[in-house]
Coordinates of C-alpha atoms in Angstrom, one line a residue:
M1 CA 97.3 88.9 117.5
K2 CA 99.0 92.4 116.3
S3 CA 100.7 92.9 113.0
R4 CA 104.4 93.7 113.2
I5 CA 106.6 95.6 110.5
I6 CA 108.3 93.1 108.4
P7 CA 112.1 93.8 109.1
A8 CA 114.9 93.9 106.6
S9 CA 116.1 90.4 107.8
F10 CA 112.9 89.1 105.7
F11 CA 114.3 90.4 102.7
E12 CA 117.9 88.9 103.4
R13 CA 116.4 85.9 101.2
D14 CA 115.8 84.6 98.1
P15 CA 113.6 86.7 96.0
L16 CA 111.1 83.9 95.3
I17 CA 110.8 83.2 99.0
C18 CA 110.1 86.7 99.8
A19 CA 107.4 87.0 96.7
R20 CA 105.8 84.0 98.0
E21 CA 105.7 85.0 101.7
L22 CA 104.6 88.7 101.0
I23 CA 101.1 87.3 99.9
G24 CA 98.8 87.8 102.7
A25 CA 101.2 90.6 104.4
E26 CA 99.6 93.9 104.4
L27 CA 101.3 97.2 102.7
I28 CA 100.4 100.1 104.8
W29 CA 101.0 103.4 102.9
G30 CA 100.2 106.8 104.9
D31 CA 96.6 106.4 105.6
C32 CA 95.9 103.8 103.3
S33 CA 96.6 100.0 103.2
G34 CA 95.5 96.7 102.0
V35 CA 96.4 93.1 101.9
L36 CA 99.0 91.8 99.3
V37 CA 97.2 89.5 96.9
E38 CA 99.7 89.4 94.1
T39 CA 103.4 89.7 93.7
E40 CA 106.2 88.5 91.2
A41 CA 109.8 87.8 92.1
Y42 CA 112.8 89.1 89.8
N43 CA 116.4 87.7 90.1
A44 CA 119.3 90.1 89.6
I45 CA 121.4 87.4 87.9
N46 CA 120.5 85.5 84.7
D47 CA 116.8 86.8 84.7
E48 CA 116.3 88.5 81.2
A49 CA 113.3 90.5 82.5
C50 CA 114.9 92.1 85.4
H51 CA 116.0 95.5 85.1
T52 CA 119.6 94.5 86.1
F53 CA 120.0 92.5 83.1
M54 CA 120.2 95.6 81.0
R55 CA 120.5 98.7 83.2
P56 CA 123.8 99.5 84.9
S57 CA 121.7 102.1 87.3
T58 CA 119.7 99.1 88.7
R59 CA 122.9 97.2 89.4
A60 CA 124.3 100.2 91.4
F61 CA 120.9 101.0 93.1
I62 CA 121.5 97.1 94.5
E63 CA 124.9 98.0 95.8
R64 CA 123.9 100.9 97.5
N65 CA 120.9 100.0 99.3
K66 CA 119.9 97.8 101.8
A67 CA 117.7 95.0 101.8
G68 CA 114.0 96.3 102.0
A69 CA 114.7 99.7 100.1
A70 CA 111.8 100.6 97.6
Y71 CA 112.8 100.3 94.0
V72 CA 110.4 102.8 92.1
Y73 CA 110.5 103.0 88.2
F74 CA 108.4 104.5 85.6
N75 CA 107.0 101.6 83.1
Y76 CA 106.6 102.6 79.5
G77 CA 106.2 106.2 80.2
M78 CA 102.7 105.7 81.8
H79 CA 103.0 104.2 85.5
W80 CA 104.9 103.8 88.4
M81 CA 105.9 100.5 89.7
L82 CA 106.8 99.8 93.6
N83 CA 109.5 96.9 93.9
V84 CA 111.5 95.9 97.2
L85 CA 115.0 95.1 97.2
V86 CA 115.8 91.8 98.1
K87 CA 119.6 90.9 98.9
G88 CA 120.4 87.5 100.3
R89 CA 122.3 84.7 98.8
E90 CA 120.4 85.6 95.5
N91 CA 119.7 89.4 94.9
G92 CA 116.7 90.5 93.0
F93 CA 113.3 92.3 93.4
V94 CA 109.6 91.7 94.5
L95 CA 106.9 93.8 92.3
I96 CA 104.1 94.7 94.0
R97 CA 101.5 93.9 91.6
A98 CA 97.9 93.9 93.3
L99 CA 96.2 94.5 96.8
E100 CA 93.0 94.2 98.5
P101 CA 92.3 97.7 99.7
R102 CA 91.4 97.6 103.7
T103 CA 92.0 101.3 104.8
G104 CA 91.6 104.7 103.1
I105 CA 89.6 103.3 100.2
E106 CA 87.7 106.8 99.6
R107 CA 90.9 108.4 99.2
M108 CA 92.2 105.6 96.6
E109 CA 88.9 105.9 94.9
K110 CA 89.3 109.6 94.4
R111 CA 93.1 109.3 93.2
R112 CA 91.9 106.6 90.7
K113 CA 88.5 108.4 89.8
L114 CA 86.9 105.0 90.2
D115 CA 84.5 103.6 92.5
D116 CA 85.0 99.8 91.9
V117 CA 87.0 98.6 95.0
K118 CA 88.1 95.5 93.1
R119 CA 89.6 97.5 90.5
L120 CA 91.3 100.1 92.7
C121 CA 94.9 98.2 93.1
S122 CA 94.4 95.2 90.4
G123 CA 97.6 95.8 88.8
P124 CA 100.9 97.6 89.9
G125 CA 100.3 100.7 87.9
K126 CA 96.7 101.0 89.7
L127 CA 98.2 100.3 93.0
T128 CA 100.7 103.1 92.8
Q129 CA 98.3 105.3 91.6
A130 CA 95.7 104.3 94.4
L131 CA 98.4 105.0 96.8
D132 CA 100.0 107.9 95.3
I133 CA 103.6 106.1 95.0
T134 CA 106.0 107.9 92.6
D135 CA 109.7 108.5 92.4
R136 CA 109.9 110.8 95.5
H137 CA 109.6 107.2 97.2
H138 CA 112.5 105.6 95.5
E139 CA 115.2 104.1 97.9
M140 CA 112.9 104.6 100.7
D141 CA 113.2 102.1 103.5
L142 CA 110.4 100.1 103.7
C143 CA 111.5 98.2 107.1
S144 CA 111.5 101.1 109.7
D145 CA 108.9 103.7 109.1
P146 CA 105.4 102.4 110.2
R147 CA 103.7 104.6 107.9
H148 CA 105.4 103.1 104.9
C149 CA 106.1 99.4 105.5
F150 CA 105.0 96.1 105.0
A151 CA 103.4 94.2 108.4
Q152 CA 102.3 90.8 108.9
N153 CA 100.5 88.8 111.5
A154 CA 102.4 85.4 112.4
S155 CA 99.0 83.8 112.9
T156 CA 97.7 84.6 109.6
T157 CA 97.8 81.6 107.0
V158 CA 97.2 82.0 102.8
D159 CA 96.8 79.6 100.2
V160 CA 99.3 80.8 97.6
V161 CA 99.4 79.8 94.1
A162 CA 102.6 79.9 91.6
D163 CA 102.1 81.0 88.2
A164 CA 104.0 82.3 85.1
R165 CA 105.0 86.1 85.3
I166 CA 102.7 88.6 83.2
G167 CA 103.0 91.6 81.4
I168 CA 106.9 90.9 80.0
R169 CA 108.1 89.3 77.2
R170 CA 111.6 87.9 78.4
S171 CA 111.7 85.2 80.8
A172 CA 108.0 85.1 81.2
H173 CA 107.7 81.5 81.6
Y174 CA 109.2 81.3 85.0
P175 CA 106.4 80.5 87.6
W176 CA 107.4 83.4 89.9
R177 CA 104.1 85.0 90.1
F178 CA 102.5 84.4 93.4
T179 CA 98.7 85.2 93.9
L180 CA 96.2 84.6 97.0
R181 CA 94.1 81.8 95.7
G182 CA 90.7 82.9 94.5
S183 CA 91.2 86.5 95.1
P184 CA 89.1 88.8 93.1
F185 CA 91.3 91.4 93.6
V186 CA 94.4 90.1 91.3
S187 CA 95.5 91.9 88.1
V188 CA 94.9 88.8 86.0
P189 CA 93.2 85.6 87.2
V190 CA 95.5 82.5 87.3
K191 CA 95.1 79.9 84.9
L192 CA 94.8 76.7 86.6

């Protein structure tokens, strides 16, 4: 069965459901793609780790954009981070943390100056560098352009593991990090 672009309606639900169900989907970015093996959910309300907690500009982003929009920000002055906006009963974001590269691997290796496929996209900053994602993609609709989207095969089943979020200090205890069980492409192995 052929993969289809994930529509905006997919992102009109709870951020945790979206983050979990994106595992195993494909991220297509130009001539590169990969299977999502790690995501994290962030809730716009009462989640101290979410940008909405301290940044009015992020709250304004949610107001002016539709579900499925790219939220790209520069983290610690070092790396771009790709998130997708979720607007359902609960608003929030899904951080795209890691993927297993499938197509355009040589281009990703050149951008990362690395020839280890397992480390190419094994973290959110590595992933954006490999795919050349920057602020020019901020607010891009990720549900309409087949060259920049998420795609999913309805018949694919995956074994997803929930774990505590990583790389943050506030609200880190929430088990809102989702990974593909046993994947060697995740940023940090799951502690079982």
